[in-house]
Short mmCIF file of C-alpha atoms in Angstrom, two decimals:
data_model
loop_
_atom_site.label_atom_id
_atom_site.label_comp_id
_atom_site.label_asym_id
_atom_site.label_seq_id
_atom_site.Cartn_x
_atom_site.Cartn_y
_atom_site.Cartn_z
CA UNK A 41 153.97 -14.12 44.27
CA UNK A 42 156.20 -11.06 43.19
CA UNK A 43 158.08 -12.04 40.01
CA UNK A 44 160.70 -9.99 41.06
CA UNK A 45 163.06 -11.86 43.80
CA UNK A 46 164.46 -8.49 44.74
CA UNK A 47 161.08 -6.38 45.02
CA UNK A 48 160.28 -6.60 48.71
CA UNK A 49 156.13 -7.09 48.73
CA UNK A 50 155.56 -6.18 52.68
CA UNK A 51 156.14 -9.36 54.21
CA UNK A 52 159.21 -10.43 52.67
CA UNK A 53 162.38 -8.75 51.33
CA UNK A 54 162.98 -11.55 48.47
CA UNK A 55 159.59 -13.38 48.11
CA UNK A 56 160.62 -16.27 45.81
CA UNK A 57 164.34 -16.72 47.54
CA UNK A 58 162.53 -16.50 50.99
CA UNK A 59 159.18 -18.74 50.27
CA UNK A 60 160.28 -21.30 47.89
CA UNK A 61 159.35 -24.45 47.49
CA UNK A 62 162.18 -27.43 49.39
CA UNK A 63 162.72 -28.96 45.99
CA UNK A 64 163.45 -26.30 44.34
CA UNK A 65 165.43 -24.61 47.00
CA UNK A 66 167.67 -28.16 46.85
CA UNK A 67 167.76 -27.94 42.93
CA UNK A 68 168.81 -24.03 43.29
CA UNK A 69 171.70 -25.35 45.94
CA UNK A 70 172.89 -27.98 43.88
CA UNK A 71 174.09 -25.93 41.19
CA UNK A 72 175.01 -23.07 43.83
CA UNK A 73 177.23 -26.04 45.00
CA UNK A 74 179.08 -26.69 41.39
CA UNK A 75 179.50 -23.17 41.08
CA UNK A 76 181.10 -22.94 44.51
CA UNK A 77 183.29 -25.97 43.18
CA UNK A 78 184.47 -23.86 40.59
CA UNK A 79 186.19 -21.26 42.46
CA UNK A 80 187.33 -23.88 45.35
CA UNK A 81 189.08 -25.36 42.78
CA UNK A 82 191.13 -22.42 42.05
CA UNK A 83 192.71 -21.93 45.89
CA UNK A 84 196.11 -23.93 47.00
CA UNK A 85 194.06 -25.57 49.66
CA UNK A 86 190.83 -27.21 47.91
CA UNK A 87 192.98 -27.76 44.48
CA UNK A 88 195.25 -30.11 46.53
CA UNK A 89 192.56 -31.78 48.80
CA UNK A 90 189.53 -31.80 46.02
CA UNK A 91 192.15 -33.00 43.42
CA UNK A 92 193.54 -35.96 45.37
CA UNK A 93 190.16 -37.08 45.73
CA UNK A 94 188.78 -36.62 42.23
CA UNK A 95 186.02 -34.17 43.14
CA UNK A 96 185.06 -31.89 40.67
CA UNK A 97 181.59 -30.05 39.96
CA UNK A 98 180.43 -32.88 37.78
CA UNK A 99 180.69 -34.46 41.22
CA UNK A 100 177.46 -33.40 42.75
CA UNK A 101 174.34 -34.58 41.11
CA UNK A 102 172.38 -34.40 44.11
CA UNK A 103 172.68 -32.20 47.51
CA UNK A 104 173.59 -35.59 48.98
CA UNK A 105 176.58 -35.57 47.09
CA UNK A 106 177.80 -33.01 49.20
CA UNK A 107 178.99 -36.01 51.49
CA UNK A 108 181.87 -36.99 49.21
CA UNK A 109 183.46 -33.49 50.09
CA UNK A 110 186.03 -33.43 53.06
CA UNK A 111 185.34 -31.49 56.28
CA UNK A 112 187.17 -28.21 56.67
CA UNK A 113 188.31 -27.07 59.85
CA UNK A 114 189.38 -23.97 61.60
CA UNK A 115 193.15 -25.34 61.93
CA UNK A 116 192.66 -25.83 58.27
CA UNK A 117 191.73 -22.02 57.93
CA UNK A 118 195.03 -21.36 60.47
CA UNK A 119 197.48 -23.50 58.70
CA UNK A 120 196.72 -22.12 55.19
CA UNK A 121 196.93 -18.16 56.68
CA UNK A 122 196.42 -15.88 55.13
CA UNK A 123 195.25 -16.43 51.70
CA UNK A 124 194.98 -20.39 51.01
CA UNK A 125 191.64 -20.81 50.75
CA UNK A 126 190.89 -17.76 48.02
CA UNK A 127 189.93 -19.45 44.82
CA UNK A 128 188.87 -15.69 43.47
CA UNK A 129 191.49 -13.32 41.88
CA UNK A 130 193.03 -10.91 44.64
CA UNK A 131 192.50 -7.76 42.75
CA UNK A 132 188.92 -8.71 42.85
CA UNK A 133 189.45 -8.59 47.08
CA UNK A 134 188.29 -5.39 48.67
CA UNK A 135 187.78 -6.45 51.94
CA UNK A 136 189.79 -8.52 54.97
CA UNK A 137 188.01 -9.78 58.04
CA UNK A 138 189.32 -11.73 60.89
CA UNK A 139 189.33 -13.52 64.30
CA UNK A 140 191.25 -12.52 67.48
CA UNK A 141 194.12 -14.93 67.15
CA UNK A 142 194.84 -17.74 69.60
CA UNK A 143 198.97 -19.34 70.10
CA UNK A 144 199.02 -19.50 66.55
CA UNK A 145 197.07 -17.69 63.37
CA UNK A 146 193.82 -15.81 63.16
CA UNK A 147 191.09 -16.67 60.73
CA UNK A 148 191.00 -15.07 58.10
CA UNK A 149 188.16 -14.54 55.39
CA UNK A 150 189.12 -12.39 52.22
CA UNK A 151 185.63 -10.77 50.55
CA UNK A 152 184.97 -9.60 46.95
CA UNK A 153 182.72 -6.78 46.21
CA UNK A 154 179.99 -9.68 45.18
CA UNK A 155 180.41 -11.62 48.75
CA UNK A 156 180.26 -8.05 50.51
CA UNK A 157 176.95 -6.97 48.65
CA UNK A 158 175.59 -10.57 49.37
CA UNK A 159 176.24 -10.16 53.36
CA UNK A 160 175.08 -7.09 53.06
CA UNK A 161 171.23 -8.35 51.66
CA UNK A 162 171.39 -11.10 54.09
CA UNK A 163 171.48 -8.74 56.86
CA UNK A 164 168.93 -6.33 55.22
CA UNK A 165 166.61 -9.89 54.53
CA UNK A 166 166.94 -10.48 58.29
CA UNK A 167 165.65 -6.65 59.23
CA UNK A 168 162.76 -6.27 57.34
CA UNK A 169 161.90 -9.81 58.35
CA UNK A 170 161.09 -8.74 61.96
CA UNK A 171 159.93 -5.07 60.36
CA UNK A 172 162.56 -2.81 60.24
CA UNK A 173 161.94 -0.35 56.80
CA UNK A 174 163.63 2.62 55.22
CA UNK A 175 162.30 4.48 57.34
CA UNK A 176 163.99 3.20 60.63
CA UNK A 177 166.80 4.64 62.47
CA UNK A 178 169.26 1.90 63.01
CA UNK A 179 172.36 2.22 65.94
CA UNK A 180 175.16 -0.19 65.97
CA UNK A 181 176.35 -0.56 69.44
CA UNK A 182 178.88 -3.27 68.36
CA UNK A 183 182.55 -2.72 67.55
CA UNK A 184 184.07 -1.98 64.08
CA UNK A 185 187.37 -3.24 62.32
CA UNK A 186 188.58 -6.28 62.08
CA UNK A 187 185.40 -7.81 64.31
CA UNK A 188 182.44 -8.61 61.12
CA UNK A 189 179.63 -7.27 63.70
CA UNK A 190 179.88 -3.58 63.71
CA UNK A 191 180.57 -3.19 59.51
CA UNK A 192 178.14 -6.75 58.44
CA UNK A 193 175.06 -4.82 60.03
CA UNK A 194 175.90 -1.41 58.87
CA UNK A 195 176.02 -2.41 55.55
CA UNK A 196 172.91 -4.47 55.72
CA UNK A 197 170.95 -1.45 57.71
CA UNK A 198 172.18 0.61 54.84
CA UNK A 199 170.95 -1.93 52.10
CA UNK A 200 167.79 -1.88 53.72
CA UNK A 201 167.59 1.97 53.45
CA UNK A 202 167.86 2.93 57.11
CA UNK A 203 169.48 5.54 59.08
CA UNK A 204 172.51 4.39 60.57
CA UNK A 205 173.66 5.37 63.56
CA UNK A 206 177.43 4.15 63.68
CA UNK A 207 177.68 4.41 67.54
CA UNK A 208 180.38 1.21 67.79
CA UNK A 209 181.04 -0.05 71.14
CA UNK A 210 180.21 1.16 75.17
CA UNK A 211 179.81 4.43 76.40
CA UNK A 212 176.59 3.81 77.43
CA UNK A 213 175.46 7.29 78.19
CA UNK A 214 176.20 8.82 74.81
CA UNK A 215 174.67 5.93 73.79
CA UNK A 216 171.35 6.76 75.38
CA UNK A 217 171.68 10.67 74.15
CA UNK A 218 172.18 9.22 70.59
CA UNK A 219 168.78 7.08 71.03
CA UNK A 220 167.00 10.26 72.26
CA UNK A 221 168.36 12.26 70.44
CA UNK A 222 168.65 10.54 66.57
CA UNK A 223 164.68 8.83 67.22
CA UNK A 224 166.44 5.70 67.18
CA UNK A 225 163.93 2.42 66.59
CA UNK A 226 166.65 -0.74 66.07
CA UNK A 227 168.98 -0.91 67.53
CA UNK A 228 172.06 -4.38 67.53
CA UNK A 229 173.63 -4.81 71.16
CA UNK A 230 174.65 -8.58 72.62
CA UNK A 231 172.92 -9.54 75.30
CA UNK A 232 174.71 -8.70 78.19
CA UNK A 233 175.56 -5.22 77.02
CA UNK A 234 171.60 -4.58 76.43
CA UNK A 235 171.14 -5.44 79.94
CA UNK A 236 174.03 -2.65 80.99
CA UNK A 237 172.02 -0.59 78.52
CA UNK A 238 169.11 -0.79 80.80
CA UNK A 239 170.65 -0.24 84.26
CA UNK A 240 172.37 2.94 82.68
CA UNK A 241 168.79 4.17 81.29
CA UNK A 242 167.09 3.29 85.24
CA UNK A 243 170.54 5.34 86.74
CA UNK A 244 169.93 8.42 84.42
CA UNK A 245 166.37 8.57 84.98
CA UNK A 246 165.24 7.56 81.70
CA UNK A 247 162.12 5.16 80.69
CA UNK A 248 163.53 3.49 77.78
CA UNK A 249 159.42 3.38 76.53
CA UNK A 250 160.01 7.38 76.13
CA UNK A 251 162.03 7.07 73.34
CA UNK A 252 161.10 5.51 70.13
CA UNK A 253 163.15 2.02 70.71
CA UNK A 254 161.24 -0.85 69.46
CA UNK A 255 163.52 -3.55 67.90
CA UNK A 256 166.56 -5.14 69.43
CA UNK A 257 168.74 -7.40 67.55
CA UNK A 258 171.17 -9.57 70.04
CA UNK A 259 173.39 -11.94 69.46
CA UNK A 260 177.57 -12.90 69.45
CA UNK A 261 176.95 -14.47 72.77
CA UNK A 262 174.50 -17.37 73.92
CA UNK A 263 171.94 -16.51 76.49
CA UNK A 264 168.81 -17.80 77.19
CA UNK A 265 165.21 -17.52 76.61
CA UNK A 266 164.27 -15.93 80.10
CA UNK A 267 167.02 -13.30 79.59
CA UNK A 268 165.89 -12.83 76.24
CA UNK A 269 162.30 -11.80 77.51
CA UNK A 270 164.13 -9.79 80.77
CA UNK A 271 165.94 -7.78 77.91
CA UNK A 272 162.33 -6.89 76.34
CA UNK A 273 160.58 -6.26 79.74
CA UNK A 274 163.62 -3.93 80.46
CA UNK A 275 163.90 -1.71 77.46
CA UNK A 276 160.13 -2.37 75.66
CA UNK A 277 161.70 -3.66 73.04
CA UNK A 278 160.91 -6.65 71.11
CA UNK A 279 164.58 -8.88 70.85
CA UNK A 280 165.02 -11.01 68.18
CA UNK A 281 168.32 -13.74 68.60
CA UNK A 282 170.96 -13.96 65.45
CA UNK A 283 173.53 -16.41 64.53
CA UNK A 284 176.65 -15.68 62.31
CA UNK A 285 180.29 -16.08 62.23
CA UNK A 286 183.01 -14.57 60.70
CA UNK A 287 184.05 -17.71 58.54
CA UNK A 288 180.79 -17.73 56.91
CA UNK A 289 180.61 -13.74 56.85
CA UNK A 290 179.71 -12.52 60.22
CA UNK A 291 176.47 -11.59 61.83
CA UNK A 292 173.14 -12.28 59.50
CA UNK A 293 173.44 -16.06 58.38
CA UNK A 294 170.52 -17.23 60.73
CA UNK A 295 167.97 -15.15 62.49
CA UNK A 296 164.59 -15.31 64.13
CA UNK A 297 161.88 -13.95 62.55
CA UNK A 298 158.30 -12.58 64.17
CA UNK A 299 157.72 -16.19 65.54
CA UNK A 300 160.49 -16.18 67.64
CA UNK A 301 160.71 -19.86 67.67
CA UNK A 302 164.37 -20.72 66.34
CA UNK A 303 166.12 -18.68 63.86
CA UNK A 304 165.85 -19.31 59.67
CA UNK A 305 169.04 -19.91 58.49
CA UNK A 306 169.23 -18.92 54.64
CA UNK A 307 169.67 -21.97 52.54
CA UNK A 308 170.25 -20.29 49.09
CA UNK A 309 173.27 -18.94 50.50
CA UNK A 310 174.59 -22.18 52.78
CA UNK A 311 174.06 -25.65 52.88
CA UNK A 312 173.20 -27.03 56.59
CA UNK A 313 174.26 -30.15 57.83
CA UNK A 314 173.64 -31.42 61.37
CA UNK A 315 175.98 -34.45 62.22
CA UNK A 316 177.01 -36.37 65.20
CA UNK A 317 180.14 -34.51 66.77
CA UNK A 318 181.81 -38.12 67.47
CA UNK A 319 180.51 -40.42 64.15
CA UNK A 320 180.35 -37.01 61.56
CA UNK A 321 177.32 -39.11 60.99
CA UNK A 322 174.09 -37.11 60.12
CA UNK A 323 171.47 -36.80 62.61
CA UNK A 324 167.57 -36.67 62.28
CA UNK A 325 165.79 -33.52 62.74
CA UNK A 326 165.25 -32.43 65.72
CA UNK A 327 168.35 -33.96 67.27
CA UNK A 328 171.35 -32.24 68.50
CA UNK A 329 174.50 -32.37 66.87
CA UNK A 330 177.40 -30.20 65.54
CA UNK A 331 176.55 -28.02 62.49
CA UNK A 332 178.10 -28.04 59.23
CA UNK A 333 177.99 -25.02 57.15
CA UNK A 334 179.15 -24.75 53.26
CA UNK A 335 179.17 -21.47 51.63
CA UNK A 336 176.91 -20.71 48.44
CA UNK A 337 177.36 -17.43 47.26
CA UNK A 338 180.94 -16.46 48.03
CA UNK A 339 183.10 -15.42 44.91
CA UNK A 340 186.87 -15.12 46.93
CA UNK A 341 186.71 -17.36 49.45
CA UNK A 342 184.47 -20.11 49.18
CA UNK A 343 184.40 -22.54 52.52
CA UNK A 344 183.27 -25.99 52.60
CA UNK A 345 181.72 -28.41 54.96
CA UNK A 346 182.84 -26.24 57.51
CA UNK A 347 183.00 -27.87 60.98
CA UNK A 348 181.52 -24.90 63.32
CA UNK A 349 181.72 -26.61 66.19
CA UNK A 350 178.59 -25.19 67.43
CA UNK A 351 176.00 -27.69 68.94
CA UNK A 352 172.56 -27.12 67.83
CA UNK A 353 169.28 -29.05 66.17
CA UNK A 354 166.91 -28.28 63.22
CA UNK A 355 163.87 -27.13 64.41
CA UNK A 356 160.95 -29.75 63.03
CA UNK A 357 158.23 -28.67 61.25
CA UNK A 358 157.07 -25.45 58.82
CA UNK A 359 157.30 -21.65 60.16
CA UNK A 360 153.62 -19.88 60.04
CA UNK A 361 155.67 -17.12 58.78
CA UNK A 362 155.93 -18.41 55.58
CA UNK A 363 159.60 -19.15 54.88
CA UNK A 364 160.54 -22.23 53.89
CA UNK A 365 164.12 -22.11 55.33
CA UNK A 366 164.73 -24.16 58.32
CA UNK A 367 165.03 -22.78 61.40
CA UNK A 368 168.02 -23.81 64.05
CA UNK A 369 167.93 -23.67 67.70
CA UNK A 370 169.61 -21.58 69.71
CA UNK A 371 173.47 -22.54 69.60
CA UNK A 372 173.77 -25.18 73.40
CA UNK A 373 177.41 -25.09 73.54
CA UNK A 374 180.53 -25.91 71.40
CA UNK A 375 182.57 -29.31 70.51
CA UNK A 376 185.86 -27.69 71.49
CA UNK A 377 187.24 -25.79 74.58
CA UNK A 378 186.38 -22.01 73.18
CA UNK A 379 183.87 -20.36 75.24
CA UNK A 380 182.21 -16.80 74.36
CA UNK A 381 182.33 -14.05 76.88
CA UNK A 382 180.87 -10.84 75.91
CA UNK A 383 180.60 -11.13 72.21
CA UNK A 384 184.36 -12.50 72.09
CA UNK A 385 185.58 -15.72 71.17
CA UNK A 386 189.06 -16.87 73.71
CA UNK A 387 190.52 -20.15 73.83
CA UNK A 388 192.52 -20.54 77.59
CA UNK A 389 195.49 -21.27 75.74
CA UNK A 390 195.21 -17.17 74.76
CA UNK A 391 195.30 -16.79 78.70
CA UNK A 392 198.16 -19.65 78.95
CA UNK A 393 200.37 -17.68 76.49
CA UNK A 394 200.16 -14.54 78.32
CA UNK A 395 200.61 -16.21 82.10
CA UNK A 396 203.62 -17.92 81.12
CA UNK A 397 205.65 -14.70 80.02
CA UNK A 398 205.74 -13.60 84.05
CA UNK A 399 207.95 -15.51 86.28
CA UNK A 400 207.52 -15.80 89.37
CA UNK A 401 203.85 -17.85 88.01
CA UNK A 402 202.94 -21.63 88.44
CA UNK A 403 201.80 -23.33 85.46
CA UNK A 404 198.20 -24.11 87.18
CA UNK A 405 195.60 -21.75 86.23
CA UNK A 406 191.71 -21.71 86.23
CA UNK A 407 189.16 -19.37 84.57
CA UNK A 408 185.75 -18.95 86.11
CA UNK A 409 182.58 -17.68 83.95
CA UNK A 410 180.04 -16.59 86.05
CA UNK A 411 177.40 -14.20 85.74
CA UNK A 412 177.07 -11.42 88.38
CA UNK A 413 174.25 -9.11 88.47
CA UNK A 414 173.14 -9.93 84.91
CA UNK A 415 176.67 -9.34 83.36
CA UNK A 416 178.99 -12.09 82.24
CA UNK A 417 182.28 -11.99 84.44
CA UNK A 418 185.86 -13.73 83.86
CA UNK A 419 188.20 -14.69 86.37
CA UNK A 420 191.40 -15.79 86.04
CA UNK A 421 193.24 -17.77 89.23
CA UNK A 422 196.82 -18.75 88.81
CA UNK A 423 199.02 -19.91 91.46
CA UNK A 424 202.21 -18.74 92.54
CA UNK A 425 205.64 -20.00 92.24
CA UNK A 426 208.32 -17.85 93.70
CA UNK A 427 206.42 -14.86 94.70
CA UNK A 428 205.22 -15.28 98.54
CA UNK A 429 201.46 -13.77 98.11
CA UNK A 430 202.22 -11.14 101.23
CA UNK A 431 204.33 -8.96 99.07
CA UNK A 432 201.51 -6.89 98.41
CA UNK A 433 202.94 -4.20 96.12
CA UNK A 434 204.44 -6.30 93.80
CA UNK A 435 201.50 -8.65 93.58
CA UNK A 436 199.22 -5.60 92.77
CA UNK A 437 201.24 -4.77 90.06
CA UNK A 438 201.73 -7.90 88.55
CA UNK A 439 198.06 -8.08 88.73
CA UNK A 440 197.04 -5.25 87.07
CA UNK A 441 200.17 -5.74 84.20
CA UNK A 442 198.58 -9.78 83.38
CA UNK A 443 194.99 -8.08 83.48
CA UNK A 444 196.60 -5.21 80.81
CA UNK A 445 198.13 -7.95 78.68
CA UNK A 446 194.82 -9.91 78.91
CA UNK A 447 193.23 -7.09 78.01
CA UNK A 448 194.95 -6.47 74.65
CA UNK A 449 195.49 -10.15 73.60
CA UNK A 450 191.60 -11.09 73.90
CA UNK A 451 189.91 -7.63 73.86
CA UNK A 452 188.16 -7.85 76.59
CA UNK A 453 189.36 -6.86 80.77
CA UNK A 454 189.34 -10.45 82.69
CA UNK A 455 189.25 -10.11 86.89
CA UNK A 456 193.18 -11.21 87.91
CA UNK A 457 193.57 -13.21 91.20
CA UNK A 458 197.18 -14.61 91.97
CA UNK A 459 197.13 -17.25 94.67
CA UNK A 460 199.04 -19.33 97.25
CA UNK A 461 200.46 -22.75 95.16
CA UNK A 462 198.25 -25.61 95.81
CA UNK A 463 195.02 -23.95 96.30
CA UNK A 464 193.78 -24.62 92.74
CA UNK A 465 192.22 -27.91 92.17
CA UNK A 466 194.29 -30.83 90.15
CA UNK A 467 192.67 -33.25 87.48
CA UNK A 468 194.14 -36.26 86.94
CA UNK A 469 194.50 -36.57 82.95
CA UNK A 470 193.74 -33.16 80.92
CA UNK A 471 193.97 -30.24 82.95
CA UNK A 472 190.54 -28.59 83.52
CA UNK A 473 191.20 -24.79 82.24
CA UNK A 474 187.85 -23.72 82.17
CA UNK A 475 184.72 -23.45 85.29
CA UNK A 476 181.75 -22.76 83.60
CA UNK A 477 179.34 -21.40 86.31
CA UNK A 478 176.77 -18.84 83.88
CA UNK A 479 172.90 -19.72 83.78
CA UNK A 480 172.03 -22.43 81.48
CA UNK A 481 172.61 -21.22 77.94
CA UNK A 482 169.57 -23.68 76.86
#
């Protein structure tokens, strides 16, 4: 084996980190973990709830120990906005990332030079792990700023040595020139957009196997295996699934490698945990439960136990790749009423907060997730109040000025139907906001 844990040998892009042994991957975590504990120690938020408790590094003897440490939560994250949770020194902070807000605060996650250069070689790690080289061309068709998917993978393709191809978000067509036209072989696109990406190629009379396109990378949305292989019949591509989010850095924390057969999520930089959503028990392997991520290499903003919320299982059993870092399943659902539409993360109350500014609205409203030719559609019903529905002009503009405010509170253009009061149903107990009609995500 390459003495060198940075010297990528052909198969992998840190032999040692990537191949090594369980016990020593646990020893390597446990004092990943004290170090962590170290700069945790040094935020308002984990200095309060660490010091109550006693915990200090000396703490953790064992991974196991990691059970004497509190969960953290997103409202956690929201109700210690902006900068509660650093533990680094701000001038050390080049870098802000964050969610689209919901009633109340984003979340945000605060990144040192260190934490951005560690992202960075995750991503790179997960490229060369399905073959992408130096000499690839690499086009990002996700978006840039605040959103971690369009700068994590940039950064990584650029670690790795590629050509980037910046492209950022829709316009298809150019899209398709740039491919053509740059000699463009990976390309990162979520799911439903890749399928857009193929109609558009069919429309402009262009077989996607004329161009040099070999390697898709999708994620930011769940989808399942049979669109998965549509995708690759579609473009020729080989697509290879991701998980990431932007509490734990973004896109690159767990990824599928040649096998495609769950995706390796990289245990020298987090610790996993599976647990029952309802008991916060642990669960066997194999079993599904809600995951439970701590961060390992993070010198700002160090996050622990985090409760994701996402429902998944640890894949049994060794990889015939090699890599010793367990593999997850692809993510079933969520503990919690968010839902992912197009890459995006909205909570209904977003939609409630924007409904209630109009008068003339009911308070019932229902959104409907269905997919329609391939592509991932929202629809937002709310009933009327004091508007009869045959005033025609005024409902078409109150239409289209909720679908605008939609638009620019969760990023992304919802359908807008206002109808009569009392044609949406009514649940006794907690309202049902949310119709989930899209192909199994299993």
């Amino acid at each position: 084996m390459n003495n060198n844990v940075n010297q990528p040998d052909g198969m992998y892009w840190q032999p040692e980190l990537e191949t090594m042994p369980r016990e020593q991957l646990k020893e390597l975590q446990v004092k990943k973990l004290k170090q962590t504990l170290e700069v945790c120690l040094k935020s308002p938020f984990y200095k309060k709830r660490l010091g109550e408790l006693g915990i200090t590094p000396d703490s953790i003897k064992t991974i196991d120990d990691i059970r004497k440490i509190p969960f953290t939560t997103k409202q956690d994250l929201r109700e210690n906005y902006p900068f509660g949770f650093v533990g680094g020194d701000m001038k050390d902070a080049i870098r802000i990332h964050s969610t689209s807000g919901t009633t109340g605060h984003p979340t945000v996650v605060t990144y040192s030079r260190h934490d951005i250069d560690s992202w960075a070689n995750m991503i790179a790690r997960d490229m060369y792990m399905v073959g992408c080289r130096d000499t690839d061309v690499f086009q990002n068709s996700s978006g840039y700023g605040m959103f971690t998917g369009g700068l994590g993978f940039q950064y990584g393709a650029e670690k790795l040595g590629a050509t980037t191809v910046p492209a950022a978000a829709g316009n298809s067509k150019r899209q398709i020139m740039f491919i053509r036209d740059f000699g463009t072989t990976c390309l990162h696109a979520i799911p439903s957009y890749a399928i857009r990406l193929a109609e558009v190629f069919k429309e402009e009379g262009v077989d996607p196997q004329s161009t040099k396109l070999r390697t898709l990378f999708i994620g930011a949305e769940p989808h399942t295996e049979e669109q998965r292989q549509r995708i690759e019949r579609m473009l020729g591509v080989k697509a290879y699934n991701s998980f990431g989010m932007t509490e734990m850095n973004g896109p690159g924390v767990a990824f599928e490698c040649k096998e495609q057969n769950g995706m390796h999520l990289w245990e020298d930089n987090y610790i996993l945990e599976i647990v029952d959503p309802d008991t916060l028990e642990p669960v066997p392997d194999g079993e599904m439960g809600e995951m439970v991520l701590t961060t390992l290499d993070r010198t700002m903003m160090p996050i622990l136990r985090y409760r994701t919320r996402d429902l998944t299982r640890i894949i049994p059993g060794e990889c015939p790749c090699g890599r010793t870092h367990r593999r997850i399943d692809r993510i079933k659902g969520r503990t919690d009423d968010m839902f992912i539409i197009k890459g995006v993360n909205v909570f209904p109350m977003q939609v409630e907060k924007i409904l209630v500014k109009y008068p003339g609205l009911g308070s019932n409203y229902l959104i409907t997730l269905e997919t329609i030719d391939d592509n991932d559609v929202m629809t937002v019903e709310v009933e009327l109040d004091s508007i009869e529905s045959d005033v025609y002009p005024e409902l078409q503009n109150m239409t289209r000025d909720i679908q605008r405010a939609l638009k620019d509170e969760i990023l992304l253009t919802p359908r807008v139907k206002l109808v009569k009061k009392g044609t949406l149903p009514v649940s006794e107990g907690k309202a049902v906001r949310v119709r989930e009609l899209r192909a199994s995500r299993g």
